[in-house]
mmCIF file of C-alpha atoms in Angstrom:
data_model
loop_
_atom_site.group_PDB
_atom_site.id
_atom_site.type_symbol
_atom_site.label_atom_id
_atom_site.label_comp_id
_atom_site.label_asym_id
_atom_site.label_seq_id
_atom_site.Cartn_x
_atom_site.Cartn_y
_atom_site.Cartn_z
ATOM 1 C CA MET A 1 -47.876 27.223 10.820
ATOM 2 C CA ARG A 2 -48.309 25.025 7.249
ATOM 3 C CA ARG A 3 -44.703 25.393 5.609
ATOM 4 C CA ILE A 4 -43.972 26.197 2.030
ATOM 5 C CA ILE A 5 -41.847 23.608 0.186
ATOM 6 C CA PRO A 6 -40.229 25.632 -2.563
ATOM 7 C CA ALA A 7 -41.347 23.595 -5.495
ATOM 8 C CA VAL A 8 -37.091 23.313 -6.451
ATOM 9 C CA ILE A 9 -36.643 21.296 -3.279
ATOM 10 C CA LEU A 10 -39.359 18.898 -4.596
ATOM 11 C CA LEU A 11 -37.716 18.590 -7.630
ATOM 12 C CA ALA A 12 -34.603 17.419 -5.742
ATOM 13 C CA ILE A 13 -36.159 14.785 -2.910
ATOM 14 C CA ALA A 14 -37.397 13.493 -6.592
ATOM 15 C CA VAL A 15 -33.979 13.292 -8.001
ATOM 16 C CA VAL A 16 -31.906 12.575 -4.989
ATOM 17 C CA ALA A 17 -32.274 9.249 -4.561
ATOM 18 C CA VAL A 18 -31.807 8.447 -8.112
ATOM 19 C CA VAL A 19 -27.951 10.467 -7.688
ATOM 20 C CA MET A 20 -25.883 7.713 -8.888
ATOM 21 C CA ALA A 21 -22.369 7.328 -9.373
ATOM 22 C CA VAL A 22 -21.097 4.858 -12.244
ATOM 23 C CA TYR A 23 -18.318 2.352 -11.624
ATOM 24 C CA LEU A 24 -15.988 -0.340 -13.859
ATOM 25 C CA ILE A 25 -15.863 -2.998 -13.582
ATOM 26 C CA PRO A 26 -13.403 -5.544 -15.948
ATOM 27 C CA VAL A 27 -15.164 -8.212 -16.734
ATOM 28 C CA LEU A 28 -12.204 -9.687 -18.891
ATOM 29 C CA ASN A 29 -11.466 -13.808 -19.329
ATOM 30 C CA ALA A 30 -7.632 -13.645 -17.776
ATOM 31 C CA SER A 31 -6.635 -16.273 -19.664
ATOM 32 C CA ASP A 32 -6.742 -13.913 -22.403
ATOM 33 C CA LEU A 33 -4.412 -11.270 -21.031
ATOM 34 C CA SER A 34 -1.349 -13.464 -20.693
ATOM 35 C CA GLY A 35 1.890 -11.831 -21.689
ATOM 36 C CA TYR A 36 0.264 -8.185 -21.766
ATOM 37 C CA THR A 37 1.068 -5.405 -19.422
ATOM 38 C CA PHE A 38 -0.720 -4.585 -16.873
ATOM 39 C CA GLU A 39 -1.543 -1.494 -16.489
ATOM 40 C CA THR A 40 -2.991 0.038 -13.119
ATOM 41 C CA ALA A 41 -3.755 3.839 -11.586
ATOM 42 C CA TYR A 42 -2.086 4.596 -8.241
ATOM 43 C CA MET A 43 -1.964 6.438 -5.323
ATOM 44 C CA GLY A 44 0.943 8.258 -7.066
ATOM 45 C CA TRP A 45 4.011 10.420 -5.194
ATOM 46 C CA SER A 46 6.185 13.398 -5.895
ATOM 47 C CA TRP A 47 8.875 12.892 -7.822
ATOM 48 C CA SER A 48 11.627 15.053 -7.402
ATOM 49 C CA PRO A 49 15.971 14.420 -8.425
ATOM 50 C CA GLU A 50 16.581 14.980 -4.618
ATOM 51 C CA ALA A 51 14.414 11.512 -3.475
ATOM 52 C CA ARG A 52 16.045 8.975 -1.687
ATOM 53 C CA ALA A 53 14.383 6.795 -3.572
ATOM 54 C CA TRP A 54 14.342 3.405 -1.466
ATOM 55 C CA ASN A 55 15.202 4.940 1.831
ATOM 56 C CA PRO A 56 12.079 4.065 4.150
ATOM 57 C CA PHE A 57 13.359 6.580 6.776
ATOM 58 C CA ALA A 58 13.991 9.390 4.209
ATOM 59 C CA SER A 59 10.912 11.985 3.497
ATOM 60 C CA ILE A 60 10.858 11.435 -0.555
ATOM 61 C CA ASN A 61 11.345 8.129 -1.209
ATOM 62 C CA TYR A 62 9.579 6.058 -3.441
ATOM 63 C CA VAL A 63 9.183 2.975 -1.069
ATOM 64 C CA ASP A 64 5.045 3.074 -0.819
ATOM 65 C CA GLY A 65 4.509 5.041 -3.859
ATOM 66 C CA ALA A 66 6.310 4.660 -7.712
ATOM 67 C CA ALA A 67 7.380 0.320 -6.435
ATOM 68 C CA TYR A 68 5.875 -1.039 -3.961
ATOM 69 C CA ASN A 69 8.409 -4.227 -3.659
ATOM 70 C CA ALA A 70 8.519 -4.151 0.269
ATOM 71 C CA MET A 71 5.992 -6.352 1.424
ATOM 72 C CA PRO A 72 5.101 -6.737 5.170
ATOM 73 C CA LEU A 73 5.140 -9.728 7.423
ATOM 74 C CA ALA A 74 1.968 -9.356 7.394
ATOM 75 C CA ALA A 75 -1.523 -8.245 5.466
ATOM 76 C CA TYR A 76 -5.261 -7.622 7.396
ATOM 77 C CA SER A 77 -7.593 -9.691 5.330
ATOM 78 C CA ASP A 78 -10.850 -8.005 5.122
ATOM 79 C CA PRO A 79 -13.090 -11.001 4.198
ATOM 80 C CA THR A 80 -12.392 -12.918 7.543
ATOM 81 C CA ASN A 81 -10.966 -10.098 9.434
ATOM 82 C CA GLN A 82 -7.969 -11.528 10.410
ATOM 83 C CA LEU A 83 -3.915 -11.226 9.851
ATOM 84 C CA TRP A 84 -2.638 -12.990 6.652
ATOM 85 C CA PRO A 85 0.560 -13.968 7.344
ATOM 86 C CA VAL A 86 2.962 -12.458 4.433
ATOM 87 C CA LEU A 87 6.178 -12.725 5.135
ATOM 88 C CA ALA A 88 6.593 -14.046 8.459
ATOM 89 C CA LYS A 89 4.696 -17.974 8.512
ATOM 90 C CA GLY A 90 3.378 -17.408 11.937
ATOM 91 C CA TRP A 91 3.526 -15.527 15.416
ATOM 92 C CA GLU A 92 2.855 -15.903 19.032
ATOM 93 C CA LEU A 93 1.620 -12.956 21.040
ATOM 94 C CA PHE A 94 2.221 -13.342 25.204
ATOM 95 C CA PRO A 95 0.968 -10.766 26.780
ATOM 96 C CA GLN A 96 1.843 -10.816 30.815
ATOM 97 C CA ASN A 97 5.660 -10.681 28.962
ATOM 98 C CA LYS A 98 4.714 -7.820 26.579
ATOM 99 C CA THR A 99 6.567 -10.243 23.866
ATOM 100 C CA ILE A 100 5.877 -11.361 20.635
ATOM 101 C CA ILE A 101 7.715 -13.248 19.067
ATOM 102 C CA ILE A 102 7.748 -13.436 15.144
ATOM 103 C CA TYR A 103 8.323 -16.638 12.271
ATOM 104 C CA ILE A 104 9.807 -16.132 8.921
ATOM 105 C CA ARG A 105 9.371 -17.664 6.647
ATOM 106 C CA HIS A 106 12.285 -19.738 5.479
ATOM 107 C CA HIS A 107 11.428 -19.460 1.357
ATOM 108 C CA ALA A 108 10.411 -16.073 1.432
ATOM 109 C CA TYR A 109 13.498 -13.786 -0.957
ATOM 110 C CA TRP A 110 14.779 -10.698 -2.514
ATOM 111 C CA THR A 111 16.131 -9.976 -5.222
ATOM 112 C CA ASN A 112 16.781 -7.284 -8.269
ATOM 113 C CA GLY A 113 15.514 -9.042 -10.745
ATOM 114 C CA THR A 114 19.355 -10.634 -11.143
ATOM 115 C CA ALA A 115 20.390 -11.884 -7.980
ATOM 116 C CA ILE A 116 18.621 -13.319 -5.317
ATOM 117 C CA MET A 117 18.813 -13.931 -1.645
ATOM 118 C CA PRO A 118 16.958 -14.971 1.630
ATOM 119 C CA PHE A 119 14.638 -13.037 3.501
ATOM 120 C CA THR A 120 16.024 -13.529 7.066
ATOM 121 C CA ALA A 121 14.591 -12.239 10.548
ATOM 122 C CA TRP A 122 17.962 -9.993 9.728
ATOM 123 C CA ASP A 123 15.909 -7.866 7.532
ATOM 124 C CA VAL A 124 13.313 -7.312 10.331
ATOM 125 C CA TYR A 125 15.342 -6.055 12.714
ATOM 126 C CA ALA A 126 17.455 -3.609 11.180
ATOM 127 C CA TYR A 127 14.268 -1.767 10.304
ATOM 128 C CA LEU A 128 12.866 -2.409 13.722
ATOM 129 C CA TYR A 129 16.157 -1.142 15.484
ATOM 130 C CA ILE A 130 16.254 1.723 13.433
ATOM 131 C CA THR A 131 12.821 3.154 13.564
ATOM 132 C CA ASP A 132 13.721 2.927 17.556
ATOM 133 C CA LYS A 133 16.604 3.548 18.072
ATOM 134 C CA ALA A 134 17.774 6.048 15.747
ATOM 135 C CA PHE A 135 13.546 8.194 15.168
ATOM 136 C CA ALA A 136 11.641 6.398 18.553
ATOM 137 C CA ALA A 137 8.948 5.603 15.807
ATOM 138 C CA TRP A 138 7.200 3.242 18.338
ATOM 139 C CA GLU A 139 6.897 5.484 21.509
ATOM 140 C CA PRO A 140 5.924 4.704 24.626
ATOM 141 C CA TYR A 141 5.241 1.274 23.538
ATOM 142 C CA LEU A 142 9.193 0.682 22.457
ATOM 143 C CA MET A 143 11.727 3.190 24.119
ATOM 144 C CA PRO A 144 14.628 3.772 22.844
ATOM 145 C CA GLN A 145 17.405 4.122 25.639
ATOM 146 C CA ASN A 146 15.942 0.244 25.397
ATOM 147 C CA ALA A 147 16.241 -1.235 21.315
ATOM 148 C CA ASP A 148 19.306 -3.214 22.466
ATOM 149 C CA LYS A 149 17.111 -5.529 24.794
ATOM 150 C CA ASP A 150 14.143 -5.078 23.180
ATOM 151 C CA ILE A 151 14.442 -6.499 19.853
ATOM 152 C CA ILE A 152 16.509 -9.658 19.861
ATOM 153 C CA VAL A 153 17.057 -11.768 16.723
ATOM 154 C CA ILE A 154 16.954 -15.628 18.007
ATOM 155 C CA ASN A 155 18.231 -17.250 15.077
ATOM 156 C CA ASN A 156 17.950 -16.125 11.165
ATOM 157 C CA TYR A 157 13.975 -16.753 11.029
ATOM 158 C CA THR A 158 13.198 -15.958 14.853
ATOM 159 C CA ILE A 159 13.119 -12.603 15.766
ATOM 160 C CA SER A 160 11.280 -11.265 19.628
ATOM 161 C CA ILE A 161 10.101 -8.016 20.508
ATOM 162 C CA HIS A 162 9.494 -7.298 23.983
ATOM 163 C CA PHE A 163 7.302 -3.767 24.622
ATOM 164 C CA ASP A 164 8.187 -1.122 27.056
ATOM 165 C CA LEU A 165 4.553 -0.766 27.533
ATOM 166 C CA TRP A 166 2.370 -3.316 26.554
ATOM 167 C CA SER A 167 -0.970 -2.510 23.755
ATOM 168 C CA PRO A 168 -3.411 -4.805 22.452
ATOM 169 C CA THR A 169 -2.903 -3.781 18.614
ATOM 170 C CA VAL A 170 0.581 -2.208 18.566
ATOM 171 C CA TRP A 171 2.248 -5.464 17.822
ATOM 172 C CA ILE A 172 -0.215 -5.579 14.366
ATOM 173 C CA TRP A 173 1.810 -2.115 13.123
ATOM 174 C CA ILE A 174 4.494 -4.026 13.824
ATOM 175 C CA LEU A 175 2.888 -6.979 11.419
ATOM 176 C CA LEU A 176 2.071 -4.578 8.753
ATOM 177 C CA SER A 177 4.641 -3.145 8.330
ATOM 178 C CA GLY A 178 7.382 -2.995 5.016
ATOM 179 C CA ILE A 179 10.351 -4.111 5.218
ATOM 180 C CA SER A 180 12.237 -3.110 2.253
ATOM 181 C CA THR A 181 15.576 -2.725 2.684
ATOM 182 C CA PRO A 182 18.208 -6.322 3.438
ATOM 183 C CA TRP A 183 19.560 -6.329 6.335
ATOM 184 C CA PHE A 184 23.527 -5.900 4.852
ATOM 185 C CA VAL A 185 22.772 -2.286 3.311
ATOM 186 C CA TRP A 186 21.314 -1.421 6.759
ATOM 187 C CA LYS A 187 23.969 -3.122 9.546
ATOM 188 C CA PRO A 188 26.637 -0.580 9.889
ATOM 189 C CA PHE A 189 24.448 1.861 10.118
ATOM 190 C CA VAL A 190 22.974 -0.325 13.103
ATOM 191 C CA GLU A 191 26.230 -1.280 14.385
ATOM 192 C CA ALA A 192 26.964 2.750 14.987
ATOM 193 C CA LEU A 193 23.386 3.197 16.329
ATOM 194 C CA LYS A 194 25.403 0.265 18.947
ATOM 195 C CA THR A 195 27.330 2.924 19.716
ATOM 196 C CA MET A 196 25.407 5.988 20.778
ATOM 197 C CA ASN A 197 22.873 7.964 23.717
ATOM 198 C CA VAL A 198 19.502 8.628 22.762
ATOM 199 C CA THR A 199 20.879 12.229 21.451
ATOM 200 C CA GLU A 200 23.340 11.001 19.562
ATOM 201 C CA ALA A 201 20.932 8.746 17.943
ATOM 202 C CA PHE A 202 18.294 10.999 17.268
ATOM 203 C CA LYS A 203 21.279 13.523 15.148
ATOM 204 C CA PHE A 204 22.554 10.577 13.186
ATOM 205 C CA GLY A 205 19.398 9.519 12.479
ATOM 206 C CA SER A 206 18.436 12.919 10.905
ATOM 207 C CA ILE A 207 21.726 13.555 9.432
ATOM 208 C CA ASN A 208 23.511 10.432 7.962
ATOM 209 C CA ILE A 209 20.064 7.761 8.345
ATOM 210 C CA THR A 210 17.996 10.054 6.044
ATOM 211 C CA ARG A 211 20.127 11.038 3.928
ATOM 212 C CA PHE A 212 21.583 7.815 2.199
ATOM 213 C CA ASN A 213 20.442 5.930 -1.557
ATOM 214 C CA PRO A 214 20.260 2.225 -0.814
ATOM 215 C CA PRO A 215 20.175 0.492 -3.798
ATOM 216 C CA PHE A 216 17.005 -0.992 -4.928
ATOM 217 C CA TRP A 217 15.738 -4.608 -3.368
ATOM 218 C CA SER A 218 12.853 -6.290 -3.594
ATOM 219 C CA ASN A 219 10.838 -9.239 -1.329
ATOM 220 C CA SER A 220 7.794 -9.142 -3.654
ATOM 221 C CA PRO A 221 6.575 -11.403 -6.518
ATOM 222 C CA TYR A 222 8.080 -8.095 -9.373
ATOM 223 C CA TYR A 223 10.896 -6.052 -9.129
ATOM 224 C CA LEU A 224 11.282 -2.410 -10.326
ATOM 225 C CA VAL A 225 12.550 -1.615 -13.844
ATOM 226 C CA SER A 226 11.913 1.934 -14.228
ATOM 227 C CA VAL A 227 11.027 5.024 -12.411
ATOM 228 C CA GLY A 228 10.227 8.124 -13.037
ATOM 229 C CA PRO A 229 7.737 11.322 -12.744
ATOM 230 C CA THR A 230 4.634 9.541 -14.797
ATOM 231 C CA TYR A 231 4.721 5.478 -14.736
ATOM 232 C CA SER A 232 7.071 3.188 -13.050
ATOM 233 C CA THR A 233 6.812 -0.302 -14.727
ATOM 234 C CA GLN A 234 8.052 -3.962 -13.076
ATOM 235 C CA LYS A 235 8.460 -6.958 -14.131
ATOM 236 C CA LEU A 236 7.362 -10.093 -12.435
ATOM 237 C CA ALA A 237 10.350 -12.324 -10.601
ATOM 238 C CA PRO A 238 11.888 -14.473 -12.897
ATOM 239 C CA LEU A 239 13.036 -16.680 -10.621
ATOM 240 C CA PRO A 240 11.010 -20.025 -9.928
ATOM 241 C CA GLN A 241 11.627 -20.534 -6.147
ATOM 242 C CA ILE A 242 10.341 -16.793 -6.061
ATOM 243 C CA ILE A 243 7.314 -17.361 -7.641
ATOM 244 C CA ASP A 244 6.782 -20.866 -5.636
ATOM 245 C CA GLU A 245 6.625 -19.003 -2.682
ATOM 246 C CA TRP A 246 4.518 -16.378 -3.402
ATOM 247 C CA ASN A 247 2.036 -19.216 -5.230
ATOM 248 C CA LYS A 248 1.961 -20.566 -1.678
ATOM 249 C CA ILE A 249 1.223 -16.657 0.518
ATOM 250 C CA PHE A 250 -0.596 -16.111 -1.859
ATOM 251 C CA PRO A 251 -2.547 -19.252 -3.282
ATOM 252 C CA PHE A 252 -5.454 -17.231 -5.852
ATOM 253 C CA ASN A 253 -3.406 -15.239 -7.068
ATOM 254 C CA ALA A 254 -2.596 -14.353 -10.902
ATOM 255 C CA TYR A 255 1.318 -12.994 -11.450
ATOM 256 C CA GLN A 256 1.979 -15.151 -14.737
ATOM 257 C CA TYR A 257 -0.799 -12.940 -16.434
ATOM 258 C CA TYR A 258 0.762 -10.097 -15.931
ATOM 259 C CA PRO A 259 4.552 -10.222 -15.692
ATOM 260 C CA THR A 260 4.352 -6.438 -17.069
ATOM 261 C CA LEU A 261 3.431 -4.508 -14.340
ATOM 262 C CA LEU A 262 2.265 -0.293 -15.888
ATOM 263 C CA PHE A 263 2.020 1.850 -12.899
ATOM 264 C CA TRP A 264 0.285 5.009 -13.524
ATOM 265 C CA ASN A 265 1.558 8.019 -11.445
ATOM 266 C CA SER A 266 -2.038 9.715 -9.760
ATOM 267 C CA PRO A 267 -3.794 9.503 -13.594
ATOM 268 C CA PRO A 268 -6.947 11.722 -14.541
ATOM 269 C CA PRO A 269 -10.049 9.879 -15.999
ATOM 270 C CA SER A 270 -9.431 10.515 -19.392
ATOM 271 C CA THR A 271 -5.793 8.936 -18.994
ATOM 272 C CA ILE A 272 -7.886 5.661 -17.697
ATOM 273 C CA LEU A 273 -10.439 5.844 -20.291
ATOM 274 C CA ALA A 274 -7.496 6.326 -23.088
ATOM 275 C CA ALA A 275 -6.870 2.968 -22.010
ATOM 276 C CA ILE A 276 -9.900 1.238 -21.772
ATOM 277 C CA LEU A 277 -10.504 1.849 -25.801
ATOM 278 C CA ALA A 278 -7.426 1.505 -26.782
ATOM 279 C CA ASP A 279 -8.245 -2.037 -25.633
ATOM 280 C CA LYS A 280 -5.347 -2.737 -22.706
ATOM 281 C CA PRO A 281 -5.329 -4.504 -19.655
ATOM 282 C CA VAL A 282 -5.902 -1.895 -16.712
ATOM 283 C CA TYR A 283 -7.205 -2.811 -13.274
ATOM 284 C CA ILE A 284 -9.285 -0.707 -11.777
ATOM 285 C CA GLN A 285 -10.720 -1.507 -8.469
ATOM 286 C CA TRP A 286 -13.292 1.174 -9.429
ATOM 287 C CA VAL A 287 -13.363 4.382 -11.138
ATOM 288 C CA ALA A 288 -16.617 6.907 -11.257
ATOM 289 C CA MET A 289 -17.190 8.384 -14.502
ATOM 290 C CA SER A 290 -19.577 10.932 -14.289
ATOM 291 C CA LEU A 291 -20.019 11.697 -18.102
ATOM 292 C CA LEU A 292 -22.280 10.075 -19.861
ATOM 293 C CA LYS A 293 -20.859 9.951 -23.361
ATOM 294 C CA ASP A 294 -17.808 8.432 -21.131
ATOM 295 C CA ILE A 295 -20.217 5.383 -19.408
ATOM 296 C CA GLN A 296 -21.308 4.834 -23.068
ATOM 297 C CA ALA A 297 -17.816 4.596 -25.075
ATOM 298 C CA VAL A 298 -17.089 2.042 -22.040
ATOM 299 C CA ARG A 299 -19.797 0.021 -22.627
ATOM 300 C CA SER A 300 -19.448 -0.260 -25.968
ATOM 301 C CA THR A 301 -15.987 -2.144 -25.907
ATOM 302 C CA GLY A 302 -17.847 -4.796 -24.294
ATOM 303 C CA LYS A 303 -15.144 -5.871 -21.606
ATOM 304 C CA PHE A 304 -16.215 -3.684 -18.873
ATOM 305 C CA GLY A 305 -19.314 -3.836 -17.271
ATOM 306 C CA THR A 306 -20.758 -0.897 -15.026
ATOM 307 C CA PHE A 307 -23.268 -0.703 -12.018
ATOM 308 C CA SER A 308 -24.550 2.074 -10.161
ATOM 309 C CA MET A 309 -24.655 3.147 -6.194
ATOM 310 C CA PRO A 310 -24.741 6.291 -4.269
ATOM 311 C CA ASP A 311 -22.222 8.106 -3.571
ATOM 312 C CA LEU A 312 -21.333 10.025 -1.247
ATOM 313 C CA ALA A 313 -17.867 11.297 -1.694
ATOM 314 C CA ILE A 314 -14.955 11.949 0.877
ATOM 315 C CA PHE A 315 -16.090 15.690 0.635
ATOM 316 C CA GLY A 316 -19.513 15.576 0.176
ATOM 317 C CA LEU A 317 -22.378 14.165 -2.863
ATOM 318 C CA THR A 318 -20.912 13.684 -6.124
ATOM 319 C CA ILE A 319 -23.896 14.783 -8.312
ATOM 320 C CA PRO A 320 -23.506 13.989 -12.377
ATOM 321 C CA THR A 321 -22.744 16.035 -14.459
ATOM 322 C CA TYR A 322 -25.296 14.800 -17.176
ATOM 323 C CA TYR A 323 -28.900 15.805 -18.103
ATOM 324 C CA PRO A 324 -30.826 16.059 -16.280
ATOM 325 C CA TYR A 325 -27.762 16.960 -13.152
ATOM 326 C CA ASN A 326 -26.627 20.108 -15.449
ATOM 327 C CA ILE A 327 -29.850 22.355 -15.457
ATOM 328 C CA PRO A 328 -28.573 24.196 -11.953
ATOM 329 C CA GLN A 329 -31.947 24.921 -9.935
ATOM 330 C CA VAL A 330 -30.890 21.277 -9.874
ATOM 331 C CA ARG A 331 -27.959 21.293 -8.543
ATOM 332 C CA GLN A 332 -28.802 24.446 -6.002
ATOM 333 C CA ALA A 333 -31.562 21.752 -5.113
ATOM 334 C CA PHE A 334 -29.496 20.096 -3.435
ATOM 335 C CA LEU A 335 -28.466 21.944 -1.516
ATOM 336 C CA TYR A 336 -31.784 22.656 0.012
ATOM 337 C CA ILE A 337 -32.048 19.437 1.068
ATOM 338 C CA ILE A 338 -28.182 18.754 2.333
ATOM 339 C CA ASN A 339 -27.341 19.103 6.079
ATOM 340 C CA ARG A 340 -24.446 21.612 5.134
ATOM 341 C CA SER A 341 -23.406 22.254 8.717
ATOM 342 C CA GLU A 342 -23.521 18.392 10.081
ATOM 343 C CA ALA A 343 -20.554 18.188 7.937
#
């Protein structure tokens, strides 16, 4: 039996190969940006006056949102498919003993914009001990009742972690954890937890630790100046010994070009477009724009290039709103040719 294909489907087949999302690529010369405020879209945060801003154990905090000044021990490098040492200078695995030994850099620092102090293994110990003893965050790999014998500081720059259950990957999550608060802040809490059994520790964690509002400290190249519901402002650490070490960690950085960072809280596309048209330095990994007038406006600046690629968005195929994709019959055609039952 011959199958009849509606004309609208044929039209969709003809145009589906050219449905594109247009992405922007900054082509600004970094040497032209010295001293500028560097603006960037960000994933956003939920603003609340009740937030325990720099407490990673609080339900509402800004550690990984508005600030992201808590650097990890290591980061995943996409190009090499390897872990890149950050606050840790290296580590050794002993699977037969279910142990990892982590070596901390000797010249990493905390700063709040004025004061400075070394980043040490004790900072890592505080975070891991609390997440284990008070929140059982690593269970069953680290059991809270064994926290005192599983997590050991060997010296100021070396820490040993023994796992109750070994996994070929759990140690990676340890290394990827951001350390947001110095040891001296958490020390009273750790000492209190050491006197408690597991049940007492859980209660202490859920009440005392989650409600604590620690001071801000950064172990990144930047420190926070202010934060609000709309944006946060960060400045480059003013002390050369901090930047010197980060130049060793990330030798291809461009910190010197961006002494001030402005993180917008989930800005709409119109905000990003306005910043581009106002000739502000804007960091864009990628921005999808579907309105032809917006694309033309960005191109007219001469400072951003564009490229097109088929876009399979998270919630389905993204169809532009300019001609011919603003014709209802064309948009309807995609409903015929996409197997939505497999979505």
